[in-house]
XYZ file of C-alpha atoms in Angstrom:
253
model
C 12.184 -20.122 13.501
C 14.107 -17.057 14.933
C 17.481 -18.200 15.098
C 18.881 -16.470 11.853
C 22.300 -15.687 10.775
C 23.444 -12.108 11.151
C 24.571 -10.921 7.753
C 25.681 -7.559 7.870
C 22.733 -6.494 10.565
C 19.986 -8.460 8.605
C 19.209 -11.834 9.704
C 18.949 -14.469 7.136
C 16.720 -17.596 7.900
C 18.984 -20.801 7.536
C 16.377 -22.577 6.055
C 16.257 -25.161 3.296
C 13.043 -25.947 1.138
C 11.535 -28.307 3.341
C 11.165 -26.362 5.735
C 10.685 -23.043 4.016
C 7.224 -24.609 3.320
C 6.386 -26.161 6.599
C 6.441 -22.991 8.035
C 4.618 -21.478 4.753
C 1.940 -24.623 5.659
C 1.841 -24.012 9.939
C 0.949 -20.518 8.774
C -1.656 -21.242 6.410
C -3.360 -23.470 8.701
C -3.380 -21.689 11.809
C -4.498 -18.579 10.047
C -1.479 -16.773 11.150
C -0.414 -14.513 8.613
C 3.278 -13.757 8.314
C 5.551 -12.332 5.019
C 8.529 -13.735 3.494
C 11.729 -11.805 2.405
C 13.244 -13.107 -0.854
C 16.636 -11.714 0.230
C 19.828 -11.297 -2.198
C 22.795 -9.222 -1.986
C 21.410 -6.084 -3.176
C 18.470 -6.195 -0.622
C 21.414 -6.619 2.075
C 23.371 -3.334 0.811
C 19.736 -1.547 0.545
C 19.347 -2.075 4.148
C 22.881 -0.957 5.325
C 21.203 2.639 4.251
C 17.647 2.439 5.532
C 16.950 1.299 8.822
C 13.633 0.881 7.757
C 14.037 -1.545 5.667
C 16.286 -3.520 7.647
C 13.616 -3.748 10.208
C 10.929 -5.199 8.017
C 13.445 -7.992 7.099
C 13.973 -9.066 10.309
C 10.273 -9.055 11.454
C 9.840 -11.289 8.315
C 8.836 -14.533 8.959
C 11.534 -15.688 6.618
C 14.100 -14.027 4.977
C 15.163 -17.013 2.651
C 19.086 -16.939 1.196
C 17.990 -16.464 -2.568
C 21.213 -15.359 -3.358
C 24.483 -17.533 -3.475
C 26.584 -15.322 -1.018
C 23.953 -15.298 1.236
C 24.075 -19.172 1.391
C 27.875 -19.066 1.715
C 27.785 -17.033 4.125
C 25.046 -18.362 5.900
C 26.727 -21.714 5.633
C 30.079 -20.767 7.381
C 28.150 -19.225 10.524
C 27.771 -22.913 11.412
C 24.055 -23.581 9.713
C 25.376 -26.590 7.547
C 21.587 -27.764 6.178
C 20.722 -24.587 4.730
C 19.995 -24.347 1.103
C 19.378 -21.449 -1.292
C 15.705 -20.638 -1.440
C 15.290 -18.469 -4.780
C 11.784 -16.484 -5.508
C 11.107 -19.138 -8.652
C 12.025 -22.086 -6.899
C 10.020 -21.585 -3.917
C 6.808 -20.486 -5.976
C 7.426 -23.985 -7.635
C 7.222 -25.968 -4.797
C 4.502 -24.149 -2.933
C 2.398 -24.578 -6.063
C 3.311 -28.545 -6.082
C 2.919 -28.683 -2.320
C 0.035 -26.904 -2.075
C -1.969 -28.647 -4.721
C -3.167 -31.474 -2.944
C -3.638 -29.028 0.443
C -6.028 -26.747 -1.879
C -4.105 -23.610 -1.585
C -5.240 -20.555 -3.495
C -2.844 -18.462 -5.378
C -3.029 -14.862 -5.926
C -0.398 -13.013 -8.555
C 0.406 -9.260 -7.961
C 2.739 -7.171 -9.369
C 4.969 -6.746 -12.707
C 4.561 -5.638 -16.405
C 0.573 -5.745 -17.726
C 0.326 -9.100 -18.612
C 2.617 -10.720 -17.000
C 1.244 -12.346 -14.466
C -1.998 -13.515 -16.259
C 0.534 -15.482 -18.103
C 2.204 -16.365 -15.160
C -1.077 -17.522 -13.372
C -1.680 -19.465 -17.216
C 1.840 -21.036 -17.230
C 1.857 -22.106 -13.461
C -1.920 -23.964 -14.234
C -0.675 -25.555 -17.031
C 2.603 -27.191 -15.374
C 0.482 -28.281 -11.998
C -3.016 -28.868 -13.194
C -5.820 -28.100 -10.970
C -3.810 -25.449 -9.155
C -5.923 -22.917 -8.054
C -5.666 -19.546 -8.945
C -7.410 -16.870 -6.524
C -6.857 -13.719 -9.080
C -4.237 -11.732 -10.682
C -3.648 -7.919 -10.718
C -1.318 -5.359 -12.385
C -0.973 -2.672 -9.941
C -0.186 1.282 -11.487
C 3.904 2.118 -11.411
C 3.370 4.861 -8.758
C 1.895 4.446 -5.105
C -1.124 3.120 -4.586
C -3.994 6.042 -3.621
C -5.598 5.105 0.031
C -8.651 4.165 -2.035
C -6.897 1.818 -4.266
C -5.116 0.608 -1.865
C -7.989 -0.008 0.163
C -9.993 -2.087 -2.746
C -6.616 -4.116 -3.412
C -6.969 -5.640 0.126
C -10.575 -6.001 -0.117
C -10.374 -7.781 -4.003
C -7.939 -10.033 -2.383
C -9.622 -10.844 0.914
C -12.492 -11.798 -1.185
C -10.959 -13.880 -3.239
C -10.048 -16.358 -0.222
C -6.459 -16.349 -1.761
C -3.907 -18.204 1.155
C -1.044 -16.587 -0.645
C -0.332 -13.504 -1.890
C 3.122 -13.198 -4.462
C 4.326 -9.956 -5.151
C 6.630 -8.780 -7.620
C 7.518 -5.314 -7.548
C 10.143 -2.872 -7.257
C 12.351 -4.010 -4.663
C 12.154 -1.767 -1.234
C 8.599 -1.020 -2.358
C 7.939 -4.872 -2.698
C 8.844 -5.248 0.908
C 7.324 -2.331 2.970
C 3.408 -3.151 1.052
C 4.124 -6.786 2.741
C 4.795 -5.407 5.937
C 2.171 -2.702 5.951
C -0.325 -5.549 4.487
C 0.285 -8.313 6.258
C -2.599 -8.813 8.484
C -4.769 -6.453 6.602
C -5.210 -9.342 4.139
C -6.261 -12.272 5.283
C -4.201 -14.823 3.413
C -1.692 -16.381 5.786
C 1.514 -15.747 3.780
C 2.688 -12.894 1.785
C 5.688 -13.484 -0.297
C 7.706 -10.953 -2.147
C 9.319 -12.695 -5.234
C 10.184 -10.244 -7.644
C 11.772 -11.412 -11.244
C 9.948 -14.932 -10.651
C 7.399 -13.562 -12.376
C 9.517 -12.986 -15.617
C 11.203 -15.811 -15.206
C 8.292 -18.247 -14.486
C 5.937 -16.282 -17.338
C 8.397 -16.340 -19.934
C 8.876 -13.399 -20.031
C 13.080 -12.733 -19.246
C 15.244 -15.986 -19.156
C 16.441 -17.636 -16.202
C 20.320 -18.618 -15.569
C 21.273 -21.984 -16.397
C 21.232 -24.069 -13.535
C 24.829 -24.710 -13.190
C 25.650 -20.493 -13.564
C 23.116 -20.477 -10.034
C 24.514 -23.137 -8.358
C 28.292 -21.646 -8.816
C 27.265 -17.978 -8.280
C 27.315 -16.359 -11.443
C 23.963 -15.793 -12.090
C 24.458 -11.609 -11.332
C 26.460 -12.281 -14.578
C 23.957 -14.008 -16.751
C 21.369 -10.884 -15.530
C 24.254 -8.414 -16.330
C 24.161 -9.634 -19.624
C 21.168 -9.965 -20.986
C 19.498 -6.572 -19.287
C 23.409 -4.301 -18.853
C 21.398 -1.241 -19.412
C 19.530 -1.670 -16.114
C 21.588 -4.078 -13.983
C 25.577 -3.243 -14.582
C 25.796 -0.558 -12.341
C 24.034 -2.184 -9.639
C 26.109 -4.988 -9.567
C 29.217 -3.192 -10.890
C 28.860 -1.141 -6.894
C 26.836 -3.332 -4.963
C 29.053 -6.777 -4.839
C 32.286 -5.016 -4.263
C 30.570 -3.273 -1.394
C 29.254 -6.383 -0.061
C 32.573 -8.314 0.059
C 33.880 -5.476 1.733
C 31.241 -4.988 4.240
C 31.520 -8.453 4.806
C 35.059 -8.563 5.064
C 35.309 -6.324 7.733
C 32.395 -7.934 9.904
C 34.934 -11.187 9.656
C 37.434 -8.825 11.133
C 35.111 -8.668 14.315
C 33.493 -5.104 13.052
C 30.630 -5.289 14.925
C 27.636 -5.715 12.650
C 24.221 -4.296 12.830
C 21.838 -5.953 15.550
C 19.255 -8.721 13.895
């Protein structure tokens, strides 16, 4: 699935959930081990500045349109069956789809704790889901030798998928140095789902997603760490995007 829509030099996947996990499935069964870009607005203005980064999205094997813009925008460059595939949505239905198909499920990343109650949660809601291990990683880089008995604790634990919720820009360049080195077949970076799907922050309402106000919801219950970013980042965006309307050529995908 290369054909992607060009969104400011990143190319978003127009994908819907269906076939976010037949590709997550083809993957797992061929034993051909790809990563997944949760992609929002702020990930898009992260990779206007690092070329880096921008690269490792578009060698993603999906870079799903988690947030709303992205879907509108995706939706107007002529993909009319896309739908917005969010970080907590799409661990939801892989862990529903993948039930009966016996997939493993490994947790990394987040606060202590967090995702041992996410692993607890997630078994509870979809009973005999199978979890492969969690792990809290330090708040610094890894050292070569922890990194190096992170890759073997998960290759041993036969896990097909590997979610990650870290810092984002961090989040995405262990995928894309990892993918490969561990053996499950997808890799999917899906930050806040863990706090979200643990318990641990609370999720917009439904109908504050679907409109796309849920940057406003987050603004409000954590300002301290989210109002500037938003406060810079969407005006930036709409301007960005407003000139690559105005036939500004874009980045290449």
């Amino acid at each position: 699935m290369r054909k992607r829509a060009n969104i400011l030099g990143v190319g978003v996947s127009p994908i819907n959930m269906e076939t976010a996990l037949r590709a997550i499935e083809q993957w797992i069964t061929a034993g051909d081990p790809h990563y997944i870009c949760v992609a929002n607005t702020h990930l898009v203005m992260m990779c206007q500045h690092d070329e880096e980064l921008r690269r490792i999205h578009n060698q993603a094997g999906l870079v799903t349109p988690d947030g709303v813009p992205l879907l509108w925008l995706t939706r107007l460059k002529g993909f009319k069956h896309v739908e917005r595939v969010c970080g907590p949505d799409l661990m939801l239905a892989a862990c529903e789809y993948g039930l009966p198909r016996g997939w493993k499920h490994y947790f990394y990343g987040a606060m202590p704790g967090v995702a041992d109650r996410l692993a607890e949660n997630l078994s509870e809601r979809f009973p005999g889901l199978q979890v492969a291990g969690t792990y809290c990683p330090p708040f610094r880089p890894l050292t070569p030798e922890e990194d190096a008995e992170v890759v073997e604790r998960v290759n041993a634990s036969g896990a097909d998928i590997f979610w990650m919720a870290v810092g984002p820009g961090a989040m995405e360049r262990f995928m894309a140095e990892h993918v490969g080195r561990m053996r499950c077949g997808v890799m999917a970076g899906v930050g806040a789902a863990f706090d979200f799907l643990s318990g641990n922050k609370p999720m917009a309402p439904r109908w504050m997603q679907r409109i796309g106000m849920e940057w406003f919801f987050r603004v409000c219950t954590e300002p301290r760490r989210l109002f500037m970013r938003y406060l810079v980042n969407n005006p930036a965006f709409v301007g960005r995007v407003i000139l690559q309307a105005l036939g500004k050529r874009p980045k290449d995908i």
